Amino acid sequence: GGEVKGEKEKGRGKIERKERTAPPLTVASISLRTVPNPSTHAQEIVSASVVYSLTGLPIDAPAQPNLFQGGQFLRSFSVLRRLDQSSPWPFDLETKVKEINQNTLIRHQNDATFSLLSAPPPPPSLFVPGGAALLAQQPTITLSSSERALLTCFVSKLQVLDPDVLIGHGLGAFDAAVLLSRMQVHNTPLWSRVGRVMKREFPRVGGGGMSGYNNSKSNNSNNNNNNNNNNN
């Protein structure tokens, strides 16, 4: 260790400790729809949807009830693909999707100017700048040509939102494994943006995803054990 001396007493400053409010958390709810591949028996993703809020959730205080009442601050997006690339979209689907996207954008603009009469509006500190507001300006429904395109679009939108917390029904038991497994199969760029740590190697996953990485690792370990037993 060492010591540092100042030339003048007046040059010394004090660091003031101020109590700062913890930043709000951006929460995203994920829902996947999958179908089994008849050849590989692996679950493939046909749609991915996310519901999020324009406001974050406070860490050190209960959330206001009016944050989720009426849906004024809730937004969502969905990415869909064909079940079979050789099959066309259902009749009039693309036209309907355009209408839904336009009507949703108009409704969101009206929600932004709507004043809450039954309860005070959320404090400005809960509105997260950037991500959610930018994503809300994009189309609500996106049609993709393949599972690879679906995953690429899904990750790019999730990157804009930049959520702190991911939630979902059966997310840890099934959806997360399927999502990572299919991203690995298609080598989806920036796949690790699903989490908070930039990674190059996919984690070991199991469950419904039937990850090839996991299977290859387990097969290698079994082969090594058999070789060791034979040597003994």
Short mmCIF file of C-alpha atoms in Angstrom, two decimals:
data_model
loop_
_atom_site.label_atom_id
_atom_site.label_comp_id
_atom_site.label_asym_id
_atom_site.label_seq_id
_atom_site.Cartn_x
_atom_site.Cartn_y
_atom_site.Cartn_z
CA GLY A 1 0.00 0.00 0.00
CA GLY A 2 1.01 3.63 -0.28
CA GLU A 3 0.07 7.11 0.82
CA VAL A 4 -0.92 10.15 -1.16
CA LYS A 5 -0.47 13.65 0.19
CA GLY A 6 -2.05 16.82 -1.14
CA GLU A 7 -0.13 20.03 -1.29
CA LYS A 8 -2.97 22.12 0.06
CA GLU A 9 -5.69 21.39 2.53
CA LYS A 10 -8.20 23.38 0.45
CA GLY A 11 -7.69 21.09 -2.53
CA ARG A 12 -9.24 18.16 -0.77
CA GLY A 13 -12.82 17.31 -1.54
CA LYS A 14 -15.42 15.12 0.05
CA ILE A 15 -17.44 12.46 -1.70
CA GLU A 16 -21.07 12.81 -0.77
CA ARG A 17 -23.09 9.67 -0.55
CA LYS A 18 -26.55 10.22 -1.94
CA GLU A 19 -29.38 7.77 -1.79
CA ARG A 20 -30.23 7.02 -5.39
CA THR A 21 -33.36 5.33 -6.63
CA ALA A 22 -32.78 1.93 -8.21
CA PRO A 23 -33.53 1.90 -11.95
CA PRO A 24 -36.74 0.13 -12.99
CA LEU A 25 -36.61 -3.35 -14.49
CA THR A 26 -37.74 -4.04 -18.03
CA VAL A 27 -39.76 -7.27 -17.98
CA ALA A 28 -40.70 -9.31 -21.06
CA SER A 29 -43.14 -12.22 -21.14
CA ILE A 30 -42.25 -14.80 -23.82
CA SER A 31 -44.57 -17.36 -25.40
CA LEU A 32 -43.56 -19.90 -28.06
CA ARG A 33 -45.64 -22.16 -30.28
CA THR A 34 -43.89 -25.27 -31.54
CA VAL A 35 -44.59 -28.27 -33.77
CA PRO A 36 -42.68 -31.57 -33.86
CA ASN A 37 -40.62 -32.30 -36.94
CA PRO A 38 -41.82 -35.69 -38.29
CA SER A 39 -38.29 -36.64 -39.37
CA THR A 40 -36.11 -35.48 -36.47
CA HIS A 41 -38.86 -35.44 -33.77
CA ALA A 42 -37.40 -32.14 -32.55
CA GLN A 43 -39.69 -29.29 -31.56
CA GLU A 44 -39.52 -26.46 -34.11
CA ILE A 45 -40.73 -22.92 -33.46
CA VAL A 46 -43.58 -21.61 -35.62
CA SER A 47 -44.35 -18.44 -33.65
CA ALA A 48 -42.72 -16.35 -30.94
CA SER A 49 -44.57 -13.62 -29.04
CA VAL A 50 -43.51 -11.13 -26.39
CA VAL A 51 -45.62 -8.90 -24.14
CA TYR A 52 -43.86 -5.96 -22.49
CA SER A 53 -44.66 -2.66 -20.83
CA LEU A 54 -43.66 0.88 -21.70
CA THR A 55 -42.95 1.34 -18.01
CA GLY A 56 -40.46 -0.58 -15.95
CA LEU A 57 -41.17 -2.28 -12.67
CA PRO A 58 -39.67 -0.75 -9.52
CA ILE A 59 -37.28 -2.94 -7.56
CA ASP A 60 -37.76 -1.41 -4.13
CA ALA A 61 -41.49 -0.63 -4.23
CA PRO A 62 -44.72 -2.40 -5.21
CA ALA A 63 -45.97 -1.85 -8.74
CA GLN A 64 -48.91 0.48 -9.19
CA PRO A 65 -52.11 -1.42 -10.05
CA ASN A 66 -52.96 0.95 -12.92
CA LEU A 67 -49.78 -0.05 -14.79
CA PHE A 68 -51.56 -3.08 -16.24
CA GLN A 69 -55.21 -1.99 -16.13
CA GLY A 70 -56.73 -1.25 -19.51
CA GLY A 71 -53.52 -2.13 -21.32
CA GLN A 72 -52.55 1.48 -22.09
CA PHE A 73 -48.93 0.79 -21.24
CA LEU A 74 -48.75 -2.80 -22.51
CA ARG A 75 -47.31 -3.61 -25.91
CA SER A 76 -46.56 -6.84 -27.76
CA PHE A 77 -45.00 -8.27 -30.88
CA SER A 78 -45.26 -11.63 -32.64
CA VAL A 79 -43.17 -13.30 -35.33
CA LEU A 80 -44.80 -16.06 -37.39
CA ARG A 81 -43.59 -18.44 -40.07
CA ARG A 82 -45.11 -20.92 -42.48
CA LEU A 83 -45.44 -24.51 -41.33
CA ASP A 84 -44.03 -25.53 -44.70
CA GLN A 85 -41.89 -23.26 -46.89
CA SER A 86 -43.47 -24.71 -50.03
CA SER A 87 -46.99 -23.80 -48.86
CA PRO A 88 -48.41 -20.29 -49.30
CA TRP A 89 -49.81 -18.22 -46.48
CA PRO A 90 -53.53 -18.64 -45.81
CA PHE A 91 -55.75 -16.55 -48.06
CA ASP A 92 -55.81 -12.84 -47.20
CA LEU A 93 -53.49 -13.29 -44.20
CA GLU A 94 -50.88 -10.79 -45.38
CA THR A 95 -53.57 -8.16 -45.97
CA LYS A 96 -55.06 -8.79 -42.53
CA VAL A 97 -51.65 -8.50 -40.89
CA LYS A 98 -51.08 -5.09 -42.52
CA GLU A 99 -54.47 -3.91 -41.28
CA ILE A 100 -53.76 -5.15 -37.76
CA ASN A 101 -50.37 -3.42 -37.69
CA GLN A 102 -51.84 -0.11 -38.88
CA ASN A 103 -54.81 -0.22 -36.50
CA THR A 104 -52.58 -1.20 -33.58
CA LEU A 105 -50.25 1.74 -34.22
CA ILE A 106 -53.20 4.15 -34.29
CA ARG A 107 -54.60 2.68 -31.08
CA HIS A 108 -51.24 3.00 -29.35
CA GLN A 109 -51.01 6.65 -30.38
CA ASN A 110 -54.44 7.24 -28.85
CA ASP A 111 -53.38 5.43 -25.68
CA ALA A 112 -50.35 7.72 -25.41
CA THR A 113 -52.62 10.79 -25.30
CA PHE A 114 -55.21 9.17 -23.04
CA SER A 115 -55.29 10.58 -19.50
CA LEU A 116 -56.00 8.14 -16.69
CA LEU A 117 -59.02 9.36 -14.76
CA SER A 118 -59.35 6.59 -12.19
CA ALA A 119 -55.76 6.69 -10.94
CA PRO A 120 -52.71 8.95 -11.17
CA PRO A 121 -50.31 8.21 -14.03
CA PRO A 122 -47.06 6.35 -13.32
CA PRO A 123 -44.13 8.52 -12.27
CA PRO A 124 -41.78 9.56 -15.10
CA SER A 125 -38.95 7.59 -13.48
CA LEU A 126 -40.67 4.32 -14.44
CA PHE A 127 -40.68 5.09 -18.16
CA VAL A 128 -37.60 3.39 -19.58
CA PRO A 129 -36.02 5.50 -22.34
CA GLY A 130 -35.19 3.87 -25.65
CA GLY A 131 -35.97 0.19 -25.97
CA ALA A 132 -39.68 -0.25 -25.28
CA ALA A 133 -40.69 3.06 -26.86
CA LEU A 134 -38.70 2.34 -30.02
CA LEU A 135 -40.00 -1.22 -30.30
CA ALA A 136 -43.59 -0.01 -29.94
CA GLN A 137 -43.19 1.91 -33.21
CA GLN A 138 -42.39 -1.28 -35.14
CA PRO A 139 -45.02 -3.63 -36.64
CA THR A 140 -46.82 -5.76 -34.08
CA ILE A 141 -46.93 -8.86 -36.31
CA THR A 142 -44.09 -9.94 -38.59
CA LEU A 143 -44.33 -12.77 -41.13
CA SER A 144 -41.15 -14.76 -41.75
CA SER A 145 -40.33 -17.20 -44.51
CA SER A 146 -38.52 -19.76 -42.33
CA GLU A 147 -37.62 -20.69 -38.77
CA ARG A 148 -34.17 -19.21 -39.26
CA ALA A 149 -35.66 -15.88 -40.36
CA LEU A 150 -38.12 -16.01 -37.47
CA LEU A 151 -35.35 -16.46 -34.90
CA THR A 152 -33.20 -13.71 -36.43
CA CYS A 153 -36.13 -11.27 -36.34
CA PHE A 154 -37.06 -12.31 -32.80
CA VAL A 155 -33.54 -11.74 -31.47
CA SER A 156 -33.25 -8.35 -33.21
CA LYS A 157 -36.50 -7.16 -31.61
CA LEU A 158 -35.47 -8.54 -28.24
CA GLN A 159 -32.18 -6.68 -28.57
CA VAL A 160 -34.05 -3.41 -29.06
CA LEU A 161 -36.22 -4.06 -26.01
CA ASP A 162 -33.19 -5.12 -23.93
CA PRO A 163 -35.21 -6.75 -21.11
CA ASP A 164 -33.77 -7.29 -17.65
CA VAL A 165 -36.14 -10.14 -16.75
CA LEU A 166 -37.73 -12.82 -18.95
CA ILE A 167 -40.84 -14.60 -17.73
CA GLY A 168 -43.21 -17.12 -19.27
CA HIS A 169 -45.31 -20.19 -18.60
CA GLY A 170 -42.92 -23.15 -18.62
CA LEU A 171 -40.09 -20.92 -19.79
CA GLY A 172 -37.38 -22.62 -17.75
CA ALA A 173 -38.67 -26.14 -18.23
CA PHE A 174 -39.36 -26.12 -21.97
CA ASP A 175 -39.41 -22.86 -23.96
CA ALA A 176 -35.89 -21.72 -23.05
CA ALA A 177 -34.42 -25.10 -24.03
CA VAL A 178 -36.31 -25.13 -27.34
CA LEU A 179 -35.35 -21.54 -28.12
CA LEU A 180 -31.64 -22.07 -27.48
CA SER A 181 -31.66 -25.41 -29.27
CA ARG A 182 -33.23 -24.01 -32.44
CA MET A 183 -30.89 -21.02 -32.36
CA GLN A 184 -27.99 -23.43 -32.22
CA VAL A 185 -29.31 -25.45 -35.16
CA HIS A 186 -29.63 -22.32 -37.32
CA ASN A 187 -26.54 -20.59 -35.88
CA THR A 188 -28.61 -17.49 -35.14
CA PRO A 189 -26.49 -14.31 -34.97
CA LEU A 190 -26.35 -12.56 -31.59
CA TRP A 191 -28.23 -15.43 -29.95
CA SER A 192 -26.76 -14.56 -26.55
CA ARG A 193 -28.72 -11.30 -26.54
CA VAL A 194 -31.46 -13.41 -24.98
CA GLY A 195 -29.37 -13.14 -21.81
CA ARG A 196 -27.10 -10.52 -20.29
CA VAL A 197 -23.70 -12.04 -21.06
CA MET A 198 -22.15 -12.02 -24.53
CA LYS A 199 -21.24 -15.63 -25.35
CA ARG A 200 -19.94 -17.53 -28.34
CA GLU A 201 -20.52 -21.10 -27.24
CA PHE A 202 -24.05 -22.34 -26.68
CA PRO A 203 -24.88 -23.63 -23.20
CA ARG A 204 -25.91 -27.22 -22.62
CA VAL A 205 -29.66 -27.45 -22.82
CA GLY A 206 -32.10 -30.31 -22.61
CA GLY A 207 -35.81 -30.83 -22.30
CA GLY A 208 -38.05 -30.41 -25.31
CA GLY A 209 -35.32 -28.83 -27.40
CA MET A 210 -33.34 -32.06 -27.85
CA SER A 211 -30.19 -29.99 -28.26
CA GLY A 212 -27.59 -31.51 -30.54
CA TYR A 213 -24.89 -29.89 -28.44
CA ASN A 214 -26.21 -31.62 -25.34
CA ASN A 215 -26.59 -34.96 -27.12
CA SER A 216 -23.10 -34.86 -28.60
CA LYS A 217 -21.60 -33.98 -25.23
CA SER A 218 -23.43 -36.80 -23.49
CA ASN A 219 -22.48 -39.26 -26.23
CA ASN A 220 -18.82 -38.29 -25.93
CA SER A 221 -18.89 -38.74 -22.16
CA ASN A 222 -20.52 -42.16 -22.53
CA ASN A 223 -17.90 -43.24 -25.05
CA ASN A 224 -15.11 -42.07 -22.76
CA ASN A 225 -16.59 -44.02 -19.85
CA ASN A 226 -16.85 -47.16 -21.97
CA ASN A 227 -13.23 -46.80 -23.08
CA ASN A 228 -12.09 -46.36 -19.49
CA ASN A 229 -14.00 -49.47 -18.42
CA ASN A 230 -12.47 -51.50 -21.24
CA ASN A 231 -8.97 -50.33 -20.33
CA ASN A 232 -9.53 -51.33 -16.71
#
